[in-house]
C-alpha positions as a LaTeX table, in Angstrom:
\begin{tabular}{lrrr}
\hline
Residue & $x$ (\AA) & $y$ (\AA) & $z$ (\AA) \\
\hline
Met1 & $-60.50$ & $-2.69$ & $-1.59$ \\
Asn2 & $-61.27$ & $-4.76$ & 1.50 \\
Pro3 & $-60.65$ & $-2.52$ & 4.60 \\
Phe4 & $-59.61$ & $-5.66$ & 6.49 \\
Ser5 & $-56.72$ & $-6.32$ & 4.10 \\
Ser6 & $-53.13$ & $-5.47$ & 5.00 \\
Val7 & $-52.58$ & $-3.60$ & 1.71 \\
Tyr8 & $-55.49$ & $-1.28$ & 2.49 \\
Tyr9 & $-54.05$ & $-0.32$ & 5.87 \\
Val10 & $-50.56$ & 0.29 & 4.47 \\
Lys11 & $-51.90$ & 2.52 & 1.70 \\
Glu12 & $-54.10$ & 4.49 & 4.08 \\
Asn13 & $-51.25$ & 4.97 & 6.56 \\
Ile14 & $-48.39$ & 5.48 & 4.17 \\
Lys15 & $-46.24$ & 7.72 & 6.41 \\
Arg16 & $-46.27$ & 5.32 & 9.36 \\
Ser17 & $-45.74$ & 2.38 & 7.02 \\
Leu18 & $-42.76$ & 4.03 & 5.30 \\
Leu19 & $-41.12$ & 4.64 & 8.67 \\
Leu20 & $-41.47$ & 0.96 & 9.55 \\
Ile21 & $-40.28$ & $-0.09$ & 6.10 \\
Leu22 & $-37.20$ & 2.07 & 6.64 \\
Met23 & $-36.54$ & 0.28 & 9.94 \\
Phe24 & $-36.67$ & $-3.09$ & 8.21 \\
Ile25 & $-34.33$ & $-1.76$ & 5.53 \\
Leu26 & $-31.89$ & $-0.97$ & 8.34 \\
Thr27 & $-31.81$ & $-4.66$ & 9.29 \\
Phe28 & $-29.52$ & $-5.04$ & 6.27 \\
Thr29 & $-26.86$ & $-3.64$ & 8.59 \\
Val30 & $-26.58$ & $-7.22$ & 9.84 \\
Tyr31 & $-26.19$ & $-8.50$ & 6.27 \\
Ile32 & $-23.45$ & $-5.99$ & 5.46 \\
Ala33 & $-21.67$ & $-6.79$ & 8.72 \\
Gly34 & $-21.70$ & $-10.47$ & 7.71 \\
Leu35 & $-20.28$ & $-9.74$ & 4.26 \\
Tyr36 & $-17.55$ & $-7.61$ & 5.82 \\
Ile37 & $-16.54$ & $-10.11$ & 8.51 \\
Ser38 & $-16.72$ & $-13.13$ & 6.18 \\
Asn39 & $-14.83$ & $-11.41$ & 3.35 \\
Thr40 & $-11.46$ & $-13.03$ & 4.12 \\
Glu41 & $-13.07$ & $-16.47$ & 4.29 \\
Ser42 & $-14.83$ & $-15.84$ & 0.96 \\
Met43 & $-11.49$ & $-14.98$ & $-0.62$ \\
Phe44 & $-9.97$ & $-18.21$ & 0.71 \\
Asn45 & $-12.97$ & $-20.22$ & $-0.47$ \\
Ile46 & $-12.39$ & $-19.07$ & $-4.04$ \\
Ile47 & $-8.86$ & $-20.45$ & $-3.86$ \\
Val48 & $-9.93$ & $-23.68$ & $-2.14$ \\
Glu49 & $-12.63$ & $-24.27$ & $-4.77$ \\
Arg50 & $-10.16$ & $-23.60$ & $-7.58$ \\
Asp51 & $-7.49$ & $-25.86$ & $-6.07$ \\
Lys52 & $-9.75$ & $-28.55$ & $-4.60$ \\
Lys53 & $-8.31$ & $-31.14$ & $-7.00$ \\
Thr54 & $-4.72$ & $-30.28$ & $-6.17$ \\
Ala55 & $-2.33$ & $-31.03$ & $-3.32$ \\
Met56 & 1.11 & $-29.88$ & $-2.20$ \\
Val57 & 3.74 & $-32.46$ & $-1.33$ \\
Ser58 & 6.84 & $-31.15$ & 0.40 \\
Ser59 & 9.82 & $-32.24$ & 2.42 \\
Ile60 & 10.06 & $-31.46$ & 6.15 \\
Ala61 & 13.01 & $-30.51$ & 8.35 \\
Thr62 & 13.56 & $-34.04$ & 9.67 \\
Asp63 & 13.81 & $-35.47$ & 6.15 \\
Lys64 & 17.59 & $-35.30$ & 5.83 \\
Asn65 & 18.78 & $-34.62$ & 2.26 \\
Cys66 & 15.11 & $-34.94$ & 1.15 \\
Val67 & 15.47 & $-38.72$ & 0.89 \\
Asp68 & 11.84 & $-39.45$ & 1.80 \\
Tyr69 & 10.64 & $-36.64$ & $-0.42$ \\
Ala70 & 12.42 & $-38.19$ & $-3.40$ \\
Lys71 & 10.80 & $-41.56$ & $-2.64$ \\
Ala72 & 7.36 & $-39.97$ & $-2.34$ \\
Ile73 & 7.78 & $-38.23$ & $-5.70$ \\
Glu74 & 8.96 & $-41.49$ & $-7.26$ \\
Arg75 & 5.80 & $-43.14$ & $-5.91$ \\
Leu76 & 3.63 & $-40.36$ & $-7.36$ \\
Glu77 & 5.27 & $-40.62$ & $-10.77$ \\
Lys78 & 3.97 & $-44.19$ & $-11.01$ \\
Glu79 & 0.38 & $-43.17$ & $-10.29$ \\
Lys80 & $-2.04$ & $-42.77$ & $-13.18$ \\
Gly81 & $-4.35$ & $-39.80$ & $-13.44$ \\
Ile82 & $-2.13$ & $-37.19$ & $-11.81$ \\
Thr83 & 0.31 & $-34.53$ & $-13.03$ \\
Leu84 & 3.32 & $-33.32$ & $-11.03$ \\
Leu85 & 4.46 & $-29.68$ & $-11.21$ \\
His86 & 7.73 & $-29.24$ & $-9.34$ \\
Gln87 & 7.96 & $-25.97$ & $-7.45$ \\
Gly88 & 10.70 & $-23.37$ & $-7.67$ \\
Val89 & 12.24 & $-21.27$ & $-4.90$ \\
Phe90 & 9.85 & $-20.56$ & $-1.99$ \\
Asn91 & 8.31 & $-17.10$ & $-1.65$ \\
Asp92 & 6.08 & $-15.82$ & 1.14 \\
Ile93 & 4.00 & $-12.66$ & 0.70 \\
Tyr94 & 1.00 & $-11.10$ & 2.39 \\
Thr95 & $-2.13$ & $-9.22$ & 1.46 \\
Thr96 & $-3.99$ & $-6.61$ & 3.50 \\
Ser97 & $-7.56$ & $-7.86$ & 3.99 \\
Ile98 & $-10.65$ & $-5.67$ & 3.86 \\
Met99 & $-10.59$ & $-5.68$ & 7.68 \\
Gly100 & $-7.12$ & $-4.14$ & 7.70 \\
Phe101 & $-4.90$ & $-7.03$ & 8.85 \\
Asp102 & $-2.24$ & $-8.81$ & 6.78 \\
Ile103 & $-2.77$ & $-12.44$ & 5.84 \\
Gly104 & $-1.11$ & $-14.92$ & 3.50 \\
Phe105 & $-2.94$ & $-16.35$ & 0.50 \\
Ala106 & $-2.04$ & $-18.86$ & $-2.23$ \\
Thr107 & 1.54 & $-18.61$ & $-3.51$ \\
Tyr108 & 2.97 & $-21.02$ & $-6.07$ \\
Ser109 & 6.41 & $-21.04$ & $-7.68$ \\
Phe110 & 6.61 & $-22.93$ & $-10.98$ \\
Arg111 & 9.84 & $-24.17$ & $-12.56$ \\
Ser112 & 8.86 & $-23.03$ & $-16.05$ \\
Lys113 & 6.31 & $-21.13$ & $-18.11$ \\
Glu114 & 5.02 & $-24.46$ & $-19.40$ \\
Asp115 & 4.29 & $-25.71$ & $-15.87$ \\
Phe116 & 2.45 & $-22.50$ & $-15.09$ \\
Gln117 & 0.40 & $-22.86$ & $-18.28$ \\
Thr118 & $-0.45$ & $-26.46$ & $-17.33$ \\
Tyr119 & $-1.75$ & $-25.21$ & $-13.99$ \\
Cys120 & $-3.77$ & $-22.44$ & $-15.70$ \\
Asp121 & $-5.34$ & $-24.93$ & $-18.10$ \\
Phe122 & $-6.19$ & $-27.22$ & $-15.17$ \\
Thr123 & $-7.80$ & $-24.51$ & $-13.01$ \\
Gly124 & $-9.28$ & $-22.29$ & $-15.72$ \\
Ile125 & $-7.15$ & $-19.22$ & $-14.94$ \\
Asn126 & $-6.77$ & $-16.74$ & $-17.80$ \\
Leu127 & $-4.26$ & $-13.93$ & $-18.32$ \\
Thr128 & $-5.95$ & $-10.57$ & $-18.87$ \\
Asp129 & $-2.80$ & $-8.48$ & $-19.26$ \\
Ser130 & 0.82 & $-9.37$ & $-19.91$ \\
Ser131 & 4.17 & $-7.79$ & $-20.71$ \\
Gln132 & 4.75 & $-6.96$ & $-24.35$ \\
Asp133 & 8.50 & $-6.80$ & $-23.82$ \\
Arg134 & 9.33 & $-10.35$ & $-22.83$ \\
Glu135 & 7.93 & $-13.84$ & $-22.50$ \\
Leu136 & 7.06 & $-15.36$ & $-19.17$ \\
Gly137 & 10.12 & $-17.07$ & $-17.76$ \\
Asp138 & 12.56 & $-17.24$ & $-14.88$ \\
Gly139 & 11.98 & $-14.16$ & $-12.73$ \\
Ser140 & 8.36 & $-13.56$ & $-13.81$ \\
Val141 & 5.64 & $-12.95$ & $-11.25$ \\
Ile142 & 1.97 & $-13.28$ & $-12.17$ \\
Met143 & $-0.70$ & $-11.83$ & $-9.87$ \\
Asn144 & $-4.43$ & $-11.77$ & $-9.89$ \\
Arg145 & $-5.93$ & $-8.33$ & $-10.56$ \\
Leu146 & $-6.81$ & $-7.66$ & $-6.91$ \\
Gln147 & $-3.36$ & $-8.63$ & $-5.64$ \\
Ala148 & $-1.67$ & $-6.34$ & $-8.15$ \\
Ala149 & $-4.01$ & $-3.45$ & $-7.29$ \\
Ser150 & $-3.50$ & $-4.06$ & $-3.57$ \\
Arg151 & 0.26 & $-3.61$ & $-3.98$ \\
Gly152 & $-0.13$ & $-0.73$ & $-6.44$ \\
Met153 & 1.73 & $-2.65$ & $-9.15$ \\
Lys154 & 1.45 & $-2.54$ & $-12.92$ \\
Ile155 & 3.00 & $-4.62$ & $-15.68$ \\
Gly156 & 6.78 & $-4.19$ & $-15.75$ \\
Asp157 & 7.18 & $-3.22$ & $-12.09$ \\
Lys158 & 9.83 & $-4.91$ & $-9.99$ \\
Phe159 & 8.46 & $-6.98$ & $-7.13$ \\
Val160 & 9.67 & $-5.53$ & $-3.81$ \\
Ala161 & 9.17 & $-7.46$ & $-0.58$ \\
Glu162 & 7.45 & $-5.58$ & 2.24 \\
Asp163 & 7.96 & $-6.06$ & 6.00 \\
Asp164 & 7.92 & $-9.70$ & 7.15 \\
Glu165 & 7.75 & $-10.99$ & 3.56 \\
Phe166 & 10.26 & $-13.29$ & 1.91 \\
Ile167 & 11.20 & $-13.22$ & $-1.78$ \\
Gly168 & 13.78 & $-15.74$ & $-2.94$ \\
Gln169 & 15.03 & $-13.88$ & $-6.03$ \\
Glu170 & 14.35 & $-10.80$ & $-8.16$ \\
Tyr171 & 10.97 & $-10.81$ & $-9.92$ \\
Thr172 & 9.09 & $-8.57$ & $-12.35$ \\
Leu173 & 5.31 & $-8.41$ & $-12.73$ \\
Asp174 & 4.85 & $-9.81$ & $-16.22$ \\
Ala175 & 1.16 & $-10.78$ & $-16.24$ \\
Val176 & $-2.17$ & $-10.34$ & $-14.46$ \\
Thr177 & $-4.86$ & $-13.03$ & $-14.15$ \\
Asp178 & $-8.64$ & $-12.74$ & $-14.08$ \\
Asn179 & $-9.29$ & $-14.86$ & $-10.96$ \\
Asp180 & $-10.73$ & $-13.16$ & $-7.87$ \\
Gly181 & $-9.09$ & $-14.95$ & $-4.95$ \\
Tyr182 & $-5.77$ & $-13.37$ & $-3.97$ \\
Ser183 & $-3.09$ & $-15.42$ & $-5.72$ \\
Thr184 & 0.51 & $-14.86$ & $-6.71$ \\
Phe185 & 2.45 & $-17.13$ & $-9.07$ \\
Phe186 & 6.22 & $-17.03$ & $-9.51$ \\
Ile187 & 8.37 & $-18.64$ & $-12.16$ \\
Ser188 & 11.77 & $-19.68$ & $-10.86$ \\
Gly189 & 14.29 & $-22.06$ & $-12.36$ \\
Thr190 & 15.63 & $-22.93$ & $-8.91$ \\
Asp191 & 14.45 & $-26.29$ & $-7.62$ \\
Ser192 & 12.89 & $-26.86$ & $-4.19$ \\
Ala193 & 11.60 & $-29.89$ & $-2.33$ \\
Arg194 & 7.99 & $-29.01$ & $-3.04$ \\
Cys195 & 5.68 & $-30.37$ & $-5.71$ \\
Leu196 & 2.15 & $-29.43$ & $-6.75$ \\
Val197 & 0.02 & $-32.48$ & $-7.57$ \\
Leu198 & $-2.86$ & $-32.11$ & $-10.03$ \\
Asn199 & $-5.58$ & $-34.75$ & $-9.82$ \\
Asn200 & $-6.64$ & $-35.23$ & $-13.45$ \\
Ser201 & $-8.84$ & $-38.31$ & $-13.17$ \\
Met202 & $-8.63$ & $-40.02$ & $-9.77$ \\
Asp203 & $-11.84$ & $-40.06$ & $-7.75$ \\
Glu204 & $-11.84$ & $-37.84$ & $-4.68$ \\
Ser205 & $-11.65$ & $-40.60$ & $-2.07$ \\
Ser206 & $-8.75$ & $-42.34$ & $-3.83$ \\
Phe207 & $-6.85$ & $-39.07$ & $-4.10$ \\
Lys208 & $-7.28$ & $-38.36$ & $-0.38$ \\
Glu209 & $-6.22$ & $-41.89$ & 0.46 \\
Leu210 & $-3.11$ & $-41.46$ & $-1.68$ \\
Leu211 & $-2.14$ & $-38.28$ & 0.22 \\
Lys212 & $-2.74$ & $-40.02$ & 3.54 \\
Thr213 & $-0.55$ & $-42.93$ & 2.44 \\
Leu214 & 2.28 & $-40.59$ & 1.46 \\
Glu215 & 2.30 & $-38.94$ & 4.91 \\
Thr216 & 2.12 & $-42.34$ & 6.62 \\
Glu217 & 4.86 & $-44.07$ & 4.66 \\
Tyr218 & 7.22 & $-41.17$ & 4.06 \\
Asn219 & 8.52 & $-38.29$ & 6.13 \\
Val220 & 6.74 & $-35.62$ & 4.04 \\
Tyr221 & 3.76 & $-33.27$ & 4.07 \\
Ala222 & 0.96 & $-34.13$ & 1.63 \\
Arg223 & $-1.78$ & $-31.55$ & 1.99 \\
Gly224 & $-4.92$ & $-31.10$ & $-0.03$ \\
Glu225 & $-8.42$ & $-29.65$ & 0.23 \\
Asp226 & $-9.17$ & $-31.01$ & 3.73 \\
Tyr227 & $-6.05$ & $-29.45$ & 5.19 \\
Asn228 & $-6.84$ & $-26.10$ & 3.56 \\
Asn229 & $-10.41$ & $-26.09$ & 4.89 \\
Asn230 & $-9.25$ & $-26.96$ & 8.41 \\
Lys231 & $-6.57$ & $-24.27$ & 8.30 \\
Ile232 & $-9.12$ & $-21.65$ & 7.26 \\
Gly233 & $-11.38$ & $-22.69$ & 10.13 \\
Glu234 & $-8.51$ & $-22.37$ & 12.61 \\
Met235 & $-7.47$ & $-18.94$ & 11.34 \\
Leu236 & $-10.91$ & $-17.39$ & 10.99 \\
Gly237 & $-12.99$ & $-19.23$ & 13.59 \\
Asn238 & $-12.98$ & $-16.30$ & 16.02 \\
Phe239 & $-14.60$ & $-14.07$ & 13.42 \\
Tyr240 & $-17.74$ & $-16.21$ & 13.59 \\
Tyr241 & $-18.10$ & $-15.47$ & 17.30 \\
Ile242 & $-17.63$ & $-11.77$ & 16.58 \\
Tyr243 & $-20.29$ & $-11.89$ & 13.90 \\
Phe244 & $-22.85$ & $-13.72$ & 16.01 \\
Phe245 & $-22.25$ & $-11.21$ & 18.80 \\
Val246 & $-22.88$ & $-8.43$ & 16.27 \\
Ile247 & $-26.06$ & $-10.18$ & 15.09 \\
Ile248 & $-27.46$ & $-10.49$ & 18.61 \\
Leu249 & $-26.55$ & $-6.92$ & 19.56 \\
Leu250 & $-27.96$ & $-5.32$ & 16.41 \\
Ser251 & $-31.03$ & $-7.57$ & 16.43 \\
Val252 & $-31.92$ & $-6.72$ & 20.02 \\
Ile253 & $-31.53$ & $-3.00$ & 19.29 \\
Met254 & $-33.66$ & $-3.30$ & 16.15 \\
Ala255 & $-36.26$ & $-5.49$ & 17.91 \\
Val256 & $-36.72$ & $-2.92$ & 20.70 \\
Thr257 & $-36.89$ & $-0.05$ & 18.20 \\
Val258 & $-39.27$ & $-1.74$ & 15.76 \\
Asn259 & $-41.50$ & $-3.05$ & 18.54 \\
Ala260 & $-41.77$ & 0.46 & 19.96 \\
Ala261 & $-42.72$ & 1.77 & 16.52 \\
Phe262 & $-45.36$ & $-0.92$ & 16.04 \\
Thr263 & $-46.71$ & $-0.27$ & 19.53 \\
Gly264 & $-47.21$ & 3.36 & 18.57 \\
Met265 & $-48.83$ & 2.36 & 15.28 \\
Tyr266 & $-51.30$ & $-0.04$ & 16.90 \\
Gln267 & $-51.98$ & 2.01 & 20.02 \\
His268 & $-54.36$ & 4.36 & 18.21 \\
Arg269 & $-56.09$ & 1.37 & 16.59 \\
Thr270 & $-57.33$ & $-0.26$ & 19.80 \\
Gly271 & $-60.85$ & 0.94 & 19.04 \\
Glu272 & $-60.66$ & $-0.48$ & 15.52 \\
Phe273 & $-59.76$ & $-3.95$ & 16.79 \\
Ala274 & $-62.37$ & $-3.71$ & 19.56 \\
Ile275 & $-64.98$ & $-3.21$ & 16.83 \\
Tyr276 & $-63.67$ & $-6.27$ & 14.97 \\
Lys277 & $-64.08$ & $-8.28$ & 18.16 \\
Ala278 & $-67.59$ & $-6.89$ & 18.75 \\
Met279 & $-68.53$ & $-7.86$ & 15.18 \\
Gly280 & $-67.68$ & $-11.45$ & 16.05 \\
Ile281 & $-64.50$ & $-11.67$ & 13.99 \\
Pro282 & $-62.48$ & $-14.58$ & 15.47 \\
Ala283 & $-59.28$ & $-13.84$ & 17.39 \\
Arg284 & $-57.40$ & $-16.06$ & 14.94 \\
Lys285 & $-58.42$ & $-13.83$ & 12.02 \\
Ile286 & $-57.41$ & $-10.70$ & 13.95 \\
Arg287 & $-54.00$ & $-12.19$ & 14.62 \\
Leu288 & $-53.67$ & $-13.10$ & 10.94 \\
Lys289 & $-54.49$ & $-9.50$ & 10.01 \\
Ile290 & $-51.75$ & $-8.22$ & 12.30 \\
Leu291 & $-49.33$ & $-10.83$ & 10.96 \\
Ser292 & $-50.14$ & $-9.98$ & 7.33 \\
Glu293 & $-49.60$ & $-6.25$ & 7.95 \\
Val294 & $-46.28$ & $-6.84$ & 9.65 \\
Leu295 & $-45.14$ & $-9.28$ & 6.94 \\
Leu296 & $-46.18$ & $-6.89$ & 4.15 \\
Ile297 & $-44.14$ & $-4.09$ & 5.71 \\
Asp298 & $-41.26$ & $-6.50$ & 6.38 \\
Val299 & $-41.17$ & $-7.95$ & 2.85 \\
Thr300 & $-41.40$ & $-4.47$ & 1.33 \\
Gly301 & $-38.50$ & $-3.36$ & 3.51 \\
Ile302 & $-36.46$ & $-6.43$ & 2.59 \\
Leu303 & $-37.01$ & $-5.98$ & $-1.15$ \\
Ala304 & $-36.23$ & $-2.27$ & $-0.97$ \\
Gly305 & $-33.20$ & $-2.95$ & 1.21 \\
Leu306 & $-31.99$ & $-5.66$ & $-1.17$ \\
Cys307 & $-32.03$ & $-3.25$ & $-4.12$ \\
Ile308 & $-30.27$ & $-0.54$ & $-2.11$ \\
Ile309 & $-27.60$ & $-2.88$ & $-0.73$ \\
Met310 & $-26.84$ & $-4.55$ & $-4.08$ \\
Ala311 & $-26.51$ & $-1.14$ & $-5.77$ \\
Ser312 & $-24.32$ & 0.13 & $-2.92$ \\
Ile313 & $-22.00$ & $-2.90$ & $-3.09$ \\
Tyr314 & $-21.71$ & $-2.50$ & $-6.87$ \\
Leu315 & $-20.79$ & 1.17 & $-6.58$ \\
Ala316 & $-18.41$ & 0.58 & $-3.66$ \\
Asn317 & $-16.63$ & $-2.21$ & $-5.55$ \\
Asn318 & $-16.22$ & $-0.38$ & $-8.84$ \\
Leu319 & $-15.56$ & 3.12 & $-7.55$ \\
Tyr320 & $-13.23$ & 2.35 & $-4.64$ \\
Leu321 & $-12.66$ & $-1.23$ & $-3.44$ \\
Ile322 & $-11.52$ & $-3.05$ & $-6.61$ \\
Pro323 & $-9.21$ & $-0.20$ & $-7.72$ \\
His324 & $-7.57$ & $-0.51$ & $-4.28$ \\
Gly325 & $-7.24$ & $-4.30$ & $-4.41$ \\
Leu326 & $-10.30$ & $-5.13$ & $-2.30$ \\
Lys327 & $-13.70$ & $-6.60$ & $-3.08$ \\
Leu328 & $-16.97$ & $-6.98$ & $-1.19$ \\
Phe329 & $-18.97$ & $-10.03$ & $-2.24$ \\
Tyr330 & $-22.73$ & $-9.83$ & $-2.78$ \\
Tyr331 & $-23.62$ & $-12.99$ & $-0.90$ \\
Asn332 & $-22.44$ & $-15.19$ & 1.93 \\
Asn333 & $-24.30$ & $-17.98$ & 3.74 \\
Met334 & $-23.38$ & $-16.59$ & 7.14 \\
Ser335 & $-24.66$ & $-13.13$ & 6.17 \\
Leu336 & $-27.99$ & $-14.54$ & 5.00 \\
Ala337 & $-28.35$ & $-16.65$ & 8.15 \\
Gly338 & $-27.63$ & $-13.58$ & 10.26 \\
Met339 & $-30.17$ & $-11.54$ & 8.33 \\
Val340 & $-32.87$ & $-14.19$ & 8.75 \\
Thr341 & $-32.07$ & $-14.58$ & 12.45 \\
Ser342 & $-32.25$ & $-10.83$ & 12.99 \\
Asn343 & $-35.54$ & $-10.63$ & 11.13 \\
Leu344 & $-37.10$ & $-13.38$ & 13.24 \\
Ile345 & $-35.90$ & $-11.76$ & 16.48 \\
Ile346 & $-37.79$ & $-8.65$ & 15.38 \\
Leu347 & $-40.92$ & $-10.28$ & 13.91 \\
Ile348 & $-41.73$ & $-12.83$ & 16.62 \\
Pro349 & $-42.14$ & $-10.35$ & 19.50 \\
Val350 & $-44.08$ & $-7.93$ & 17.28 \\
Thr351 & $-46.63$ & $-10.48$ & 16.10 \\
Ile352 & $-46.99$ & $-12.27$ & 19.45 \\
Phe353 & $-47.16$ & $-9.27$ & 21.77 \\
Gln354 & $-49.21$ & $-6.99$ & 19.55 \\
Gly355 & $-51.54$ & $-9.82$ & 18.55 \\
Ala356 & $-52.13$ & $-10.88$ & 22.17 \\
Lys357 & $-52.80$ & $-7.29$ & 23.17 \\
Leu358 & $-55.18$ & $-6.36$ & 20.36 \\
Val359 & $-57.36$ & $-9.49$ & 20.47 \\
Arg360 & $-58.21$ & $-8.48$ & 24.03 \\
Ala361 & $-59.35$ & $-5.02$ & 22.97 \\
Asp362 & $-62.87$ & $-4.29$ & 24.29 \\
Ile363 & $-65.24$ & $-1.72$ & 22.82 \\
Cys364 & $-66.50$ & $-1.03$ & 26.33 \\
Gly365 & $-63.00$ & $-0.46$ & 27.65 \\
\hline
\end{tabular}
């Protein structure tokens, strides 16, 4: 094997290399922090993606006797390519997020089992478990598996409101769905001035324009995907600042630590690089050697860390989180961006400072 190759050096200095690989594995702390902080957003995104072709139209306090709401619904009934699912009595419940605070997720109240089934067919939701004693109907509540686990409920349990929650009537958990995003669906025969609009065939721009027209011409709310995305940004925007602070803090700590370790590794090799220089090997090639060694150790650490983290998330989900109504996702764009940023903050100083130092090494020094 070529002694000038990065693989040769790593094999010949396995203990030092393993220590550095371990340090790069620890950079996955940033990735895990990103998954943890972005978890609530990821849960919301599942719901937004599922319901991106739906909208909620509802009356507002200034719409006396729901006159404008009735006109808006009459207008919608004349539109082609949409389905209206009138909502039952309003319910407001919360879920404890993985970060420990309570937050509201999607809650729908359908007038009948048939309306609920229409919604399931439209969004692709499937029931994984249901009551054997009675059919879905007035007074049924259907939760996704995480929501039910979070509340410690099983099929047949009565739904009991917790602090600061509002439940409009008595409900029993009659079915569980297979979707991941926290969602609770009620079936109530009581009417309310709210209607879920399913966009079956209208193009996206026309559907948005229709919602805008409803809010302009009538005294109602007509809220779809854009509103949901903006609301998520408002609620969770501060978490991004927290995460980027965490990235910078952890990255600086790791950069100082890893640079110190590389300094120790290269310090005893000054003579080696002085010989390279005396042999007439160009400074560019010496820098490339240093870069290739650092990248080899970095990539090895990343691959090893990836395997460890994915296995850890799998075990954490299946042994503890999911049974307790929580879930850690394997991937998030913000987590990956944070990981890459952290890695660059570590790699750039190592390659620049160590390269500049070692190309100046002199055999006579």
